[in-house]
Amino acid sequence: MPGKRSFEDQLAALDALRYGPHATAVAPLRKALGHRNNYVVAKAADLVREFALAELIPDVLTAFDRFFADPVKSDPQCWAKNALSRALAGFEHQDAEVFLRGMRHIQLEPVWGGRSDSAGSLRGTCALALVQCCGLPEPELLRHLLELFSDKDKSVRVEAVRAVEQVGSSSAALLLRLRAILAAHGPAHDPEGEPEVLGACYGGILRLEGKSTIRWIARFLAAGDDISAEAALAIASDRSPEAFSVLRERFVDDSHSHLSDPASDKWFRSVLLSAIALTRQVEGVDFLLGLVRSESLHAEAAIEAILRSGPSAETTRQLDNAVSGNARLARIVAVHREQHS
């Protein structure tokens, strides 16, 4: 099968470029970027980015433009466009129109039972790259990014949130607040994907505005659902006394014990304990160890939270001491330690 062998030889030749001087790779990579096969072009684009060969940017742009023609046939799965857009982003290319084209691209390809969009990664990459375009005024930039807040692909919505966060302004923070509030008071566009999107919002708001927003994010802990879990983990990422205080309050707040599903209540309490452990606060560790020492109903969840958080040697020693007189809890520690070692 000469054709197959030739294709494999071309890929091997590209891989071999890693072992020589990068300057000698310019000509073969330029040739590879002009190849009709999208997988060959994708490998070439990745090497252009890896070798930082800025002189090949015009060739990357030409290839990127070419694979928008009859894209389902010329670039199935968007392999070429994904790699080419990553290369342009890596070079901090400043032509916003290039990335806007990628952000708007939807590529429906045949799959079993219908068609599926394969361009989600492309839209996400181009959204993040657009933030680097210095010539784009902030209001215009945010208007473009907002269009992806309603994208059908969850991963694109997450990347859009991250792109807005990277804008880094008070306007960006307000847009993330608005996104979180609207989701809390209306039906989710995609219930299965919404928690991750909102988790990115909560984390972005906290990083942009600081500790003053912890109490604001805490409002989303009330429901005790997947979205609340994302809020808890976002708060925990601040690793501050304020974060621990809010999480502890939610854990001990009896007013939330009326949740209709006891299993969900138990699950969310374990999430809160894990979040408390992730704050890395001494007071948080003491709180968890207190649940263990008192043989609380939540002792096992506290043990798992401690061991999943990558505890220090001192915390591990304290945990061993806390269960030393209780054979059942000592077995639980041994089991979880084996699982998380």
mmCIF file of C-alpha atoms in Angstrom:
data_model
loop_
_atom_site.group_PDB
_atom_site.id
_atom_site.type_symbol
_atom_site.label_atom_id
_atom_site.label_comp_id
_atom_site.label_asym_id
_atom_site.label_seq_id
_atom_site.Cartn_x
_atom_site.Cartn_y
_atom_site.Cartn_z
ATOM 1 C CA MET A 1 0.000 0.000 0.000
ATOM 2 C CA PRO A 2 2.316 2.768 -1.225
ATOM 3 C CA GLY A 3 -0.129 5.588 -0.393
ATOM 4 C CA LYS A 4 -0.415 4.586 3.223
ATOM 5 C CA ARG A 5 3.343 4.105 3.514
ATOM 6 C CA SER A 6 3.949 7.520 1.976
ATOM 7 C CA PHE A 7 1.596 9.173 4.467
ATOM 8 C CA GLU A 8 3.284 7.434 7.392
ATOM 9 C CA ASP A 9 6.680 8.442 6.044
ATOM 10 C CA GLN A 10 5.578 12.073 5.921
ATOM 11 C CA LEU A 11 4.491 11.959 9.566
ATOM 12 C CA ALA A 12 7.767 10.291 10.547
ATOM 13 C CA ALA A 13 9.700 12.976 8.698
ATOM 14 C CA LEU A 14 7.861 15.675 10.635
ATOM 15 C CA ASP A 15 8.590 13.939 13.933
ATOM 16 C CA ALA A 16 12.265 13.715 12.976
ATOM 17 C CA LEU A 17 12.454 17.512 12.758
ATOM 18 C CA ARG A 18 12.472 17.618 16.557
ATOM 19 C CA TYR A 19 15.967 16.172 16.605
ATOM 20 C CA GLY A 20 17.650 18.717 14.371
ATOM 21 C CA PRO A 21 18.292 22.482 14.454
ATOM 22 C CA HIS A 22 15.007 24.332 14.317
ATOM 23 C CA ALA A 23 16.289 26.595 11.557
ATOM 24 C CA THR A 24 16.517 23.608 9.194
ATOM 25 C CA ALA A 25 12.856 22.817 9.852
ATOM 26 C CA VAL A 26 11.535 25.968 8.186
ATOM 27 C CA ALA A 27 11.445 24.664 4.609
ATOM 28 C CA PRO A 28 9.908 21.239 5.325
ATOM 29 C CA LEU A 29 7.328 22.779 7.664
ATOM 30 C CA ARG A 30 6.383 25.371 5.076
ATOM 31 C CA LYS A 31 5.835 22.545 2.613
ATOM 32 C CA ALA A 32 3.844 20.531 5.149
ATOM 33 C CA LEU A 33 1.576 23.496 5.908
ATOM 34 C CA GLY A 34 0.575 23.445 2.251
ATOM 35 C CA HIS A 35 -0.331 19.751 2.324
ATOM 36 C CA ARG A 36 -3.916 18.810 1.515
ATOM 37 C CA ASN A 37 -4.160 16.350 4.420
ATOM 38 C CA ASN A 38 -5.490 18.074 7.541
ATOM 39 C CA TYR A 39 -3.657 15.746 9.926
ATOM 40 C CA VAL A 40 -0.290 16.470 8.304
ATOM 41 C CA VAL A 41 -1.001 20.198 8.507
ATOM 42 C CA ALA A 42 -2.021 19.883 12.162
ATOM 43 C CA LYS A 43 1.271 18.198 13.062
ATOM 44 C CA ALA A 44 3.192 20.838 11.135
ATOM 45 C CA ALA A 45 1.328 23.669 12.892
ATOM 46 C CA ASP A 46 2.079 22.174 16.298
ATOM 47 C CA LEU A 47 5.787 22.060 15.427
ATOM 48 C CA VAL A 48 5.732 25.653 14.159
ATOM 49 C CA ARG A 49 4.340 26.691 17.535
ATOM 50 C CA GLU A 50 6.734 24.447 19.476
ATOM 51 C CA PHE A 51 9.781 25.751 17.575
ATOM 52 C CA ALA A 52 8.529 29.391 17.714
ATOM 53 C CA LEU A 53 9.097 29.840 13.973
ATOM 54 C CA ALA A 54 7.449 33.240 13.578
ATOM 55 C CA GLU A 55 8.613 33.492 9.961
ATOM 56 C CA LEU A 56 6.011 30.858 9.108
ATOM 57 C CA ILE A 57 3.046 32.900 10.366
ATOM 58 C CA PRO A 58 2.025 33.886 6.784
ATOM 59 C CA ASP A 59 1.967 30.203 5.834
ATOM 60 C CA VAL A 60 -0.069 29.369 8.936
ATOM 61 C CA LEU A 61 -2.582 32.074 8.010
ATOM 62 C CA THR A 62 -2.852 30.808 4.434
ATOM 63 C CA ALA A 63 -3.469 27.271 5.655
ATOM 64 C CA PHE A 64 -6.025 28.435 8.213
ATOM 65 C CA ASP A 65 -7.988 30.238 5.518
ATOM 66 C CA ARG A 66 -7.814 27.246 3.173
ATOM 67 C CA PHE A 67 -9.457 24.808 5.587
ATOM 68 C CA PHE A 68 -12.618 26.895 5.855
ATOM 69 C CA ALA A 69 -13.415 25.908 2.261
ATOM 70 C CA ASP A 70 -15.626 22.806 2.211
ATOM 71 C CA PRO A 71 -14.520 22.235 5.834
ATOM 72 C CA VAL A 72 -16.273 18.925 6.519
ATOM 73 C CA LYS A 73 -14.396 17.356 3.607
ATOM 74 C CA SER A 74 -11.106 19.273 3.818
ATOM 75 C CA ASP A 75 -10.753 19.316 7.621
ATOM 76 C CA PRO A 76 -12.810 16.629 9.376
ATOM 77 C CA GLN A 77 -12.816 17.034 13.175
ATOM 78 C CA CYS A 78 -11.167 20.466 12.671
ATOM 79 C CA TRP A 79 -7.744 18.957 13.285
ATOM 80 C CA ALA A 80 -5.960 21.477 11.062
ATOM 81 C CA LYS A 81 -7.902 24.561 12.139
ATOM 82 C CA ASN A 82 -7.489 23.660 15.821
ATOM 83 C CA ALA A 83 -3.714 23.313 15.545
ATOM 84 C CA LEU A 84 -3.342 26.361 13.298
ATOM 85 C CA SER A 85 -5.386 28.526 15.685
ATOM 86 C CA ARG A 86 -3.269 27.315 18.616
ATOM 87 C CA ALA A 87 -0.158 28.301 16.701
ATOM 88 C CA LEU A 88 -1.496 31.774 15.952
ATOM 89 C CA ALA A 89 -2.553 32.201 19.570
ATOM 90 C CA GLY A 90 0.903 31.126 20.705
ATOM 91 C CA PHE A 91 2.435 33.847 18.559
ATOM 92 C CA GLU A 92 -0.069 36.373 19.976
ATOM 93 C CA HIS A 93 -1.214 37.171 16.465
ATOM 94 C CA GLN A 94 -2.982 40.533 16.436
ATOM 95 C CA ASP A 95 -5.462 40.242 13.566
ATOM 96 C CA ALA A 96 -8.760 39.963 15.440
ATOM 97 C CA GLU A 97 -10.681 39.015 12.289
ATOM 98 C CA VAL A 98 -8.776 35.729 12.094
ATOM 99 C CA PHE A 99 -9.948 34.683 15.554
ATOM 100 C CA LEU A 100 -13.458 36.057 15.074
ATOM 101 C CA ARG A 101 -13.783 33.790 12.061
ATOM 102 C CA GLY A 102 -12.823 30.822 14.194
ATOM 103 C CA MET A 103 -15.187 31.887 16.985
ATOM 104 C CA ARG A 104 -18.121 31.949 14.589
ATOM 105 C CA HIS A 105 -17.394 28.642 12.891
ATOM 106 C CA ILE A 106 -19.790 25.745 13.376
ATOM 107 C CA GLN A 107 -18.886 22.498 11.629
ATOM 108 C CA LEU A 108 -21.658 19.912 11.592
ATOM 109 C CA GLU A 109 -20.330 16.478 10.705
ATOM 110 C CA PRO A 110 -22.234 13.232 10.217
ATOM 111 C CA VAL A 111 -22.386 10.935 13.234
ATOM 112 C CA TRP A 112 -24.539 7.959 14.086
ATOM 113 C CA GLY A 113 -28.100 9.228 14.250
ATOM 114 C CA GLY A 114 -27.496 12.742 12.946
ATOM 115 C CA ARG A 115 -24.822 15.423 12.889
ATOM 116 C CA SER A 116 -22.492 16.802 15.527
ATOM 117 C CA ASP A 117 -20.545 20.059 15.750
ATOM 118 C CA SER A 118 -16.785 19.422 15.735
ATOM 119 C CA ALA A 119 -15.670 23.067 16.008
ATOM 120 C CA GLY A 120 -16.131 23.634 19.757
ATOM 121 C CA SER A 121 -12.408 23.519 20.555
ATOM 122 C CA LEU A 122 -11.734 25.941 17.711
ATOM 123 C CA ARG A 123 -14.259 28.459 19.041
ATOM 124 C CA GLY A 124 -12.839 28.187 22.563
ATOM 125 C CA THR A 125 -9.227 28.619 21.421
ATOM 126 C CA CYS A 126 -10.119 31.629 19.295
ATOM 127 C CA ALA A 127 -12.102 33.238 22.137
ATOM 128 C CA LEU A 128 -9.076 33.131 24.428
ATOM 129 C CA ALA A 129 -6.789 34.313 21.623
ATOM 130 C CA LEU A 130 -9.060 37.265 20.851
ATOM 131 C CA VAL A 131 -8.311 38.721 24.298
ATOM 132 C CA GLN A 132 -4.671 39.119 23.201
ATOM 133 C CA CYS A 133 -5.606 41.375 20.288
ATOM 134 C CA CYS A 134 -4.552 44.783 21.577
ATOM 135 C CA GLY A 135 -6.262 46.775 18.841
ATOM 136 C CA LEU A 136 -9.741 45.619 19.805
ATOM 137 C CA PRO A 137 -11.544 48.072 22.138
ATOM 138 C CA GLU A 138 -12.755 46.428 25.334
ATOM 139 C CA PRO A 139 -16.491 47.019 24.758
ATOM 140 C CA GLU A 140 -16.232 45.409 21.320
ATOM 141 C CA LEU A 141 -14.167 42.529 22.706
ATOM 142 C CA LEU A 142 -16.718 41.823 25.427
ATOM 143 C CA ARG A 143 -19.596 41.982 22.941
ATOM 144 C CA HIS A 144 -17.947 39.279 20.858
ATOM 145 C CA LEU A 145 -17.204 37.072 23.861
ATOM 146 C CA LEU A 146 -20.754 37.412 25.162
ATOM 147 C CA GLU A 147 -22.033 35.703 22.019
ATOM 148 C CA LEU A 148 -20.400 32.489 23.210
ATOM 149 C CA PHE A 149 -22.133 32.572 26.601
ATOM 150 C CA SER A 150 -25.071 30.839 24.915
ATOM 151 C CA ASP A 151 -23.027 28.414 22.814
ATOM 152 C CA LYS A 152 -24.521 24.920 22.711
ATOM 153 C CA ASP A 153 -21.135 23.397 23.576
ATOM 154 C CA LYS A 154 -20.435 23.480 27.327
ATOM 155 C CA SER A 155 -16.662 23.624 26.808
ATOM 156 C CA VAL A 156 -17.047 26.728 24.642
ATOM 157 C CA ARG A 157 -19.146 28.450 27.308
ATOM 158 C CA VAL A 158 -16.475 27.661 29.896
ATOM 159 C CA GLU A 159 -13.740 29.065 27.655
ATOM 160 C CA ALA A 160 -15.844 32.169 27.000
ATOM 161 C CA VAL A 161 -16.102 32.755 30.751
ATOM 162 C CA ARG A 162 -12.347 32.323 31.108
ATOM 163 C CA ALA A 163 -11.757 34.718 28.241
ATOM 164 C CA VAL A 164 -13.961 37.350 29.877
ATOM 165 C CA GLU A 165 -12.027 36.842 33.117
ATOM 166 C CA GLN A 166 -8.762 37.428 31.232
ATOM 167 C CA VAL A 167 -10.045 40.819 30.103
ATOM 168 C CA GLY A 168 -9.459 41.650 33.744
ATOM 169 C CA SER A 169 -11.604 44.750 34.092
ATOM 170 C CA SER A 170 -14.471 45.739 36.380
ATOM 171 C CA SER A 171 -16.793 45.424 33.379
ATOM 172 C CA ALA A 172 -15.646 41.837 32.887
ATOM 173 C CA ALA A 173 -16.311 41.032 36.537
ATOM 174 C CA LEU A 174 -19.803 42.521 36.296
ATOM 175 C CA LEU A 175 -20.592 40.401 33.254
ATOM 176 C CA LEU A 176 -19.570 37.262 35.151
ATOM 177 C CA ARG A 177 -21.784 38.324 38.066
ATOM 178 C CA LEU A 178 -24.678 38.842 35.666
ATOM 179 C CA ARG A 179 -24.122 35.421 34.109
ATOM 180 C CA ALA A 180 -24.215 33.795 37.550
ATOM 181 C CA ILE A 181 -27.332 35.672 38.671
ATOM 182 C CA LEU A 182 -29.297 34.940 35.504
ATOM 183 C CA ALA A 183 -28.480 31.239 35.776
ATOM 184 C CA ALA A 184 -29.685 31.187 39.374
ATOM 185 C CA HIS A 185 -33.064 32.712 38.465
ATOM 186 C CA GLY A 186 -33.909 30.973 35.220
ATOM 187 C CA PRO A 187 -33.850 27.582 33.504
ATOM 188 C CA ALA A 188 -30.373 26.381 32.628
ATOM 189 C CA HIS A 189 -29.494 26.352 28.930
ATOM 190 C CA ASP A 190 -27.826 22.987 29.483
ATOM 191 C CA PRO A 191 -28.508 21.607 32.975
ATOM 192 C CA GLU A 192 -25.740 19.031 32.678
ATOM 193 C CA GLY A 193 -23.114 21.554 31.631
ATOM 194 C CA GLU A 194 -24.221 24.562 33.649
ATOM 195 C CA PRO A 195 -22.433 23.761 36.952
ATOM 196 C CA GLU A 196 -18.998 23.765 35.307
ATOM 197 C CA VAL A 197 -19.755 27.009 33.486
ATOM 198 C CA LEU A 198 -20.914 28.679 36.685
ATOM 199 C CA GLY A 199 -17.920 27.300 38.554
ATOM 200 C CA ALA A 200 -15.733 29.164 36.077
ATOM 201 C CA CYS A 201 -17.829 32.289 36.721
ATOM 202 C CA TYR A 202 -17.464 32.050 40.505
ATOM 203 C CA GLY A 203 -13.729 31.460 40.280
ATOM 204 C CA GLY A 204 -13.304 34.329 37.828
ATOM 205 C CA ILE A 205 -15.255 36.749 39.993
ATOM 206 C CA LEU A 206 -13.179 35.814 43.030
ATOM 207 C CA ARG A 207 -9.891 36.244 41.194
ATOM 208 C CA LEU A 208 -10.952 39.572 39.681
ATOM 209 C CA GLU A 209 -12.535 41.155 42.764
ATOM 210 C CA GLY A 210 -10.838 39.403 45.675
ATOM 211 C CA LYS A 211 -12.028 38.239 49.084
ATOM 212 C CA SER A 212 -14.832 40.781 49.256
ATOM 213 C CA THR A 213 -16.824 38.560 46.895
ATOM 214 C CA ILE A 214 -16.708 35.409 49.039
ATOM 215 C CA ARG A 215 -19.927 36.336 50.835
ATOM 216 C CA TRP A 216 -21.551 37.163 47.504
ATOM 217 C CA ILE A 217 -20.636 33.777 46.022
ATOM 218 C CA ALA A 218 -21.853 32.096 49.224
ATOM 219 C CA ARG A 219 -25.448 32.835 48.191
ATOM 220 C CA PHE A 220 -25.128 30.061 45.629
ATOM 221 C CA LEU A 221 -24.442 27.493 48.347
ATOM 222 C CA ALA A 222 -28.065 27.491 49.451
ATOM 223 C CA ALA A 223 -29.523 24.930 47.046
ATOM 224 C CA GLY A 224 -27.107 22.153 47.926
ATOM 225 C CA ASP A 225 -26.909 20.982 44.300
ATOM 226 C CA ASP A 226 -24.170 20.611 41.676
ATOM 227 C CA ILE A 227 -24.033 24.365 41.139
ATOM 228 C CA SER A 228 -23.666 24.886 44.886
ATOM 229 C CA ALA A 229 -20.799 22.394 44.841
ATOM 230 C CA GLU A 230 -19.015 24.493 42.212
ATOM 231 C CA ALA A 231 -19.529 27.567 44.397
ATOM 232 C CA ALA A 232 -18.070 25.737 47.400
ATOM 233 C CA LEU A 233 -14.972 24.693 45.462
ATOM 234 C CA ALA A 234 -14.515 28.195 44.067
ATOM 235 C CA ILE A 235 -14.668 29.641 47.587
ATOM 236 C CA ALA A 236 -12.219 27.002 48.827
ATOM 237 C CA SER A 237 -9.721 28.000 46.141
ATOM 238 C CA ASP A 238 -9.212 31.324 47.944
ATOM 239 C CA ARG A 239 -7.561 29.412 50.829
ATOM 240 C CA SER A 240 -8.348 32.101 53.357
ATOM 241 C CA PRO A 241 -9.903 32.282 56.828
ATOM 242 C CA GLU A 242 -12.891 34.024 55.224
ATOM 243 C CA ALA A 243 -13.392 31.084 52.878
ATOM 244 C CA PHE A 244 -13.288 28.586 55.740
ATOM 245 C CA SER A 245 -15.705 30.669 57.801
ATOM 246 C CA VAL A 246 -18.331 30.772 55.041
ATOM 247 C CA LEU A 247 -18.063 27.049 54.332
ATOM 248 C CA ARG A 248 -18.300 26.133 57.997
ATOM 249 C CA GLU A 249 -21.373 28.324 58.426
ATOM 250 C CA ARG A 250 -23.086 26.567 55.532
ATOM 251 C CA PHE A 251 -22.199 23.173 56.955
ATOM 252 C CA VAL A 252 -23.623 23.844 60.405
ATOM 253 C CA ASP A 253 -26.617 25.878 59.252
ATOM 254 C CA ASP A 254 -29.625 23.851 60.416
ATOM 255 C CA SER A 255 -31.938 25.962 58.319
ATOM 256 C CA HIS A 256 -30.805 23.998 55.270
ATOM 257 C CA SER A 257 -31.454 20.560 56.766
ATOM 258 C CA HIS A 258 -34.935 20.449 55.233
ATOM 259 C CA LEU A 259 -33.702 19.480 51.777
ATOM 260 C CA SER A 260 -36.146 16.942 50.337
ATOM 261 C CA ASP A 261 -33.571 14.329 49.420
ATOM 262 C CA PRO A 262 -31.552 13.067 52.421
ATOM 263 C CA ALA A 263 -29.040 11.465 50.072
ATOM 264 C CA SER A 264 -28.444 14.810 48.358
ATOM 265 C CA ASP A 265 -28.074 16.486 51.737
ATOM 266 C CA LYS A 266 -25.450 13.931 52.782
ATOM 267 C CA TRP A 267 -23.650 14.323 49.461
ATOM 268 C CA PHE A 268 -23.526 18.105 49.707
ATOM 269 C CA ARG A 269 -22.269 18.012 53.272
ATOM 270 C CA SER A 270 -19.400 15.824 52.085
ATOM 271 C CA VAL A 271 -18.702 18.400 49.358
ATOM 272 C CA LEU A 272 -18.558 21.140 51.988
ATOM 273 C CA LEU A 273 -16.150 19.105 54.105
ATOM 274 C CA SER A 274 -13.919 18.538 51.079
ATOM 275 C CA ALA A 275 -14.001 22.260 50.355
ATOM 276 C CA ILE A 276 -13.092 23.031 53.969
ATOM 277 C CA ALA A 277 -10.098 20.705 53.679
ATOM 278 C CA LEU A 278 -9.043 22.419 50.447
ATOM 279 C CA THR A 279 -8.891 25.831 52.128
ATOM 280 C CA ARG A 280 -5.657 24.589 53.797
ATOM 281 C CA GLN A 281 -6.573 26.545 56.911
ATOM 282 C CA VAL A 282 -5.417 25.311 60.318
ATOM 283 C CA GLU A 283 -8.882 26.079 61.688
ATOM 284 C CA GLY A 284 -10.385 23.992 58.883
ATOM 285 C CA VAL A 285 -8.226 20.988 59.718
ATOM 286 C CA ASP A 286 -9.120 21.384 63.403
ATOM 287 C CA PHE A 287 -12.819 21.491 62.505
ATOM 288 C CA LEU A 288 -12.567 18.267 60.505
ATOM 289 C CA LEU A 289 -10.520 16.517 63.172
ATOM 290 C CA GLY A 290 -13.115 17.605 65.719
ATOM 291 C CA LEU A 291 -15.795 15.749 63.747
ATOM 292 C CA VAL A 292 -13.604 12.649 63.800
ATOM 293 C CA ARG A 293 -12.725 12.837 67.485
ATOM 294 C CA SER A 294 -16.369 13.311 68.472
ATOM 295 C CA GLU A 295 -17.347 10.308 66.305
ATOM 296 C CA SER A 296 -19.845 12.557 64.524
ATOM 297 C CA LEU A 297 -22.215 11.192 61.901
ATOM 298 C CA HIS A 298 -19.944 13.039 59.473
ATOM 299 C CA ALA A 299 -16.703 11.524 60.771
ATOM 300 C CA GLU A 300 -16.183 9.263 57.751
ATOM 301 C CA ALA A 301 -16.799 12.132 55.313
ATOM 302 C CA ALA A 302 -14.363 14.278 57.309
ATOM 303 C CA ILE A 303 -11.728 11.529 57.108
ATOM 304 C CA GLU A 304 -12.142 11.260 53.356
ATOM 305 C CA ALA A 305 -12.009 15.054 52.965
ATOM 306 C CA ILE A 306 -8.728 15.218 54.869
ATOM 307 C CA LEU A 307 -7.085 12.379 52.962
ATOM 308 C CA ARG A 308 -8.239 13.619 49.554
ATOM 309 C CA SER A 309 -6.741 17.062 50.167
ATOM 310 C CA GLY A 310 -3.107 15.898 50.176
ATOM 311 C CA PRO A 311 -2.605 16.429 53.919
ATOM 312 C CA SER A 312 0.711 17.327 55.525
ATOM 313 C CA ALA A 313 2.594 14.790 57.622
ATOM 314 C CA GLU A 314 1.450 16.625 60.746
ATOM 315 C CA THR A 315 -2.209 16.493 59.726
ATOM 316 C CA THR A 316 -1.865 12.791 58.950
ATOM 317 C CA ARG A 317 -0.354 12.217 62.379
ATOM 318 C CA GLN A 318 -3.194 14.111 64.044
ATOM 319 C CA LEU A 319 -5.751 12.070 62.103
ATOM 320 C CA ASP A 320 -4.123 8.812 63.206
ATOM 321 C CA ASN A 321 -4.246 9.993 66.811
ATOM 322 C CA ALA A 322 -7.910 10.982 66.423
ATOM 323 C CA VAL A 323 -8.943 7.440 65.409
ATOM 324 C CA SER A 324 -6.498 5.519 67.596
ATOM 325 C CA GLY A 325 -9.212 4.404 70.019
ATOM 326 C CA ASN A 326 -11.854 3.580 67.434
ATOM 327 C CA ALA A 327 -11.342 0.408 65.392
ATOM 328 C CA ARG A 328 -14.123 1.262 62.920
ATOM 329 C CA LEU A 329 -12.776 4.721 62.100
ATOM 330 C CA ALA A 330 -9.211 3.384 61.992
ATOM 331 C CA ARG A 331 -10.315 0.903 59.304
ATOM 332 C CA ILE A 332 -11.987 3.718 57.384
ATOM 333 C CA VAL A 333 -8.756 5.717 57.521
ATOM 334 C CA ALA A 334 -6.801 2.720 56.221
ATOM 335 C CA VAL A 335 -9.241 2.148 53.364
ATOM 336 C CA HIS A 336 -9.313 5.800 52.263
ATOM 337 C CA ARG A 337 -5.566 6.155 52.641
ATOM 338 C CA GLU A 338 -5.068 3.241 50.268
ATOM 339 C CA GLN A 339 -7.539 4.757 47.792
ATOM 340 C CA HIS A 340 -5.932 8.196 47.813
ATOM 341 C CA SER A 341 -2.271 7.240 48.173
#
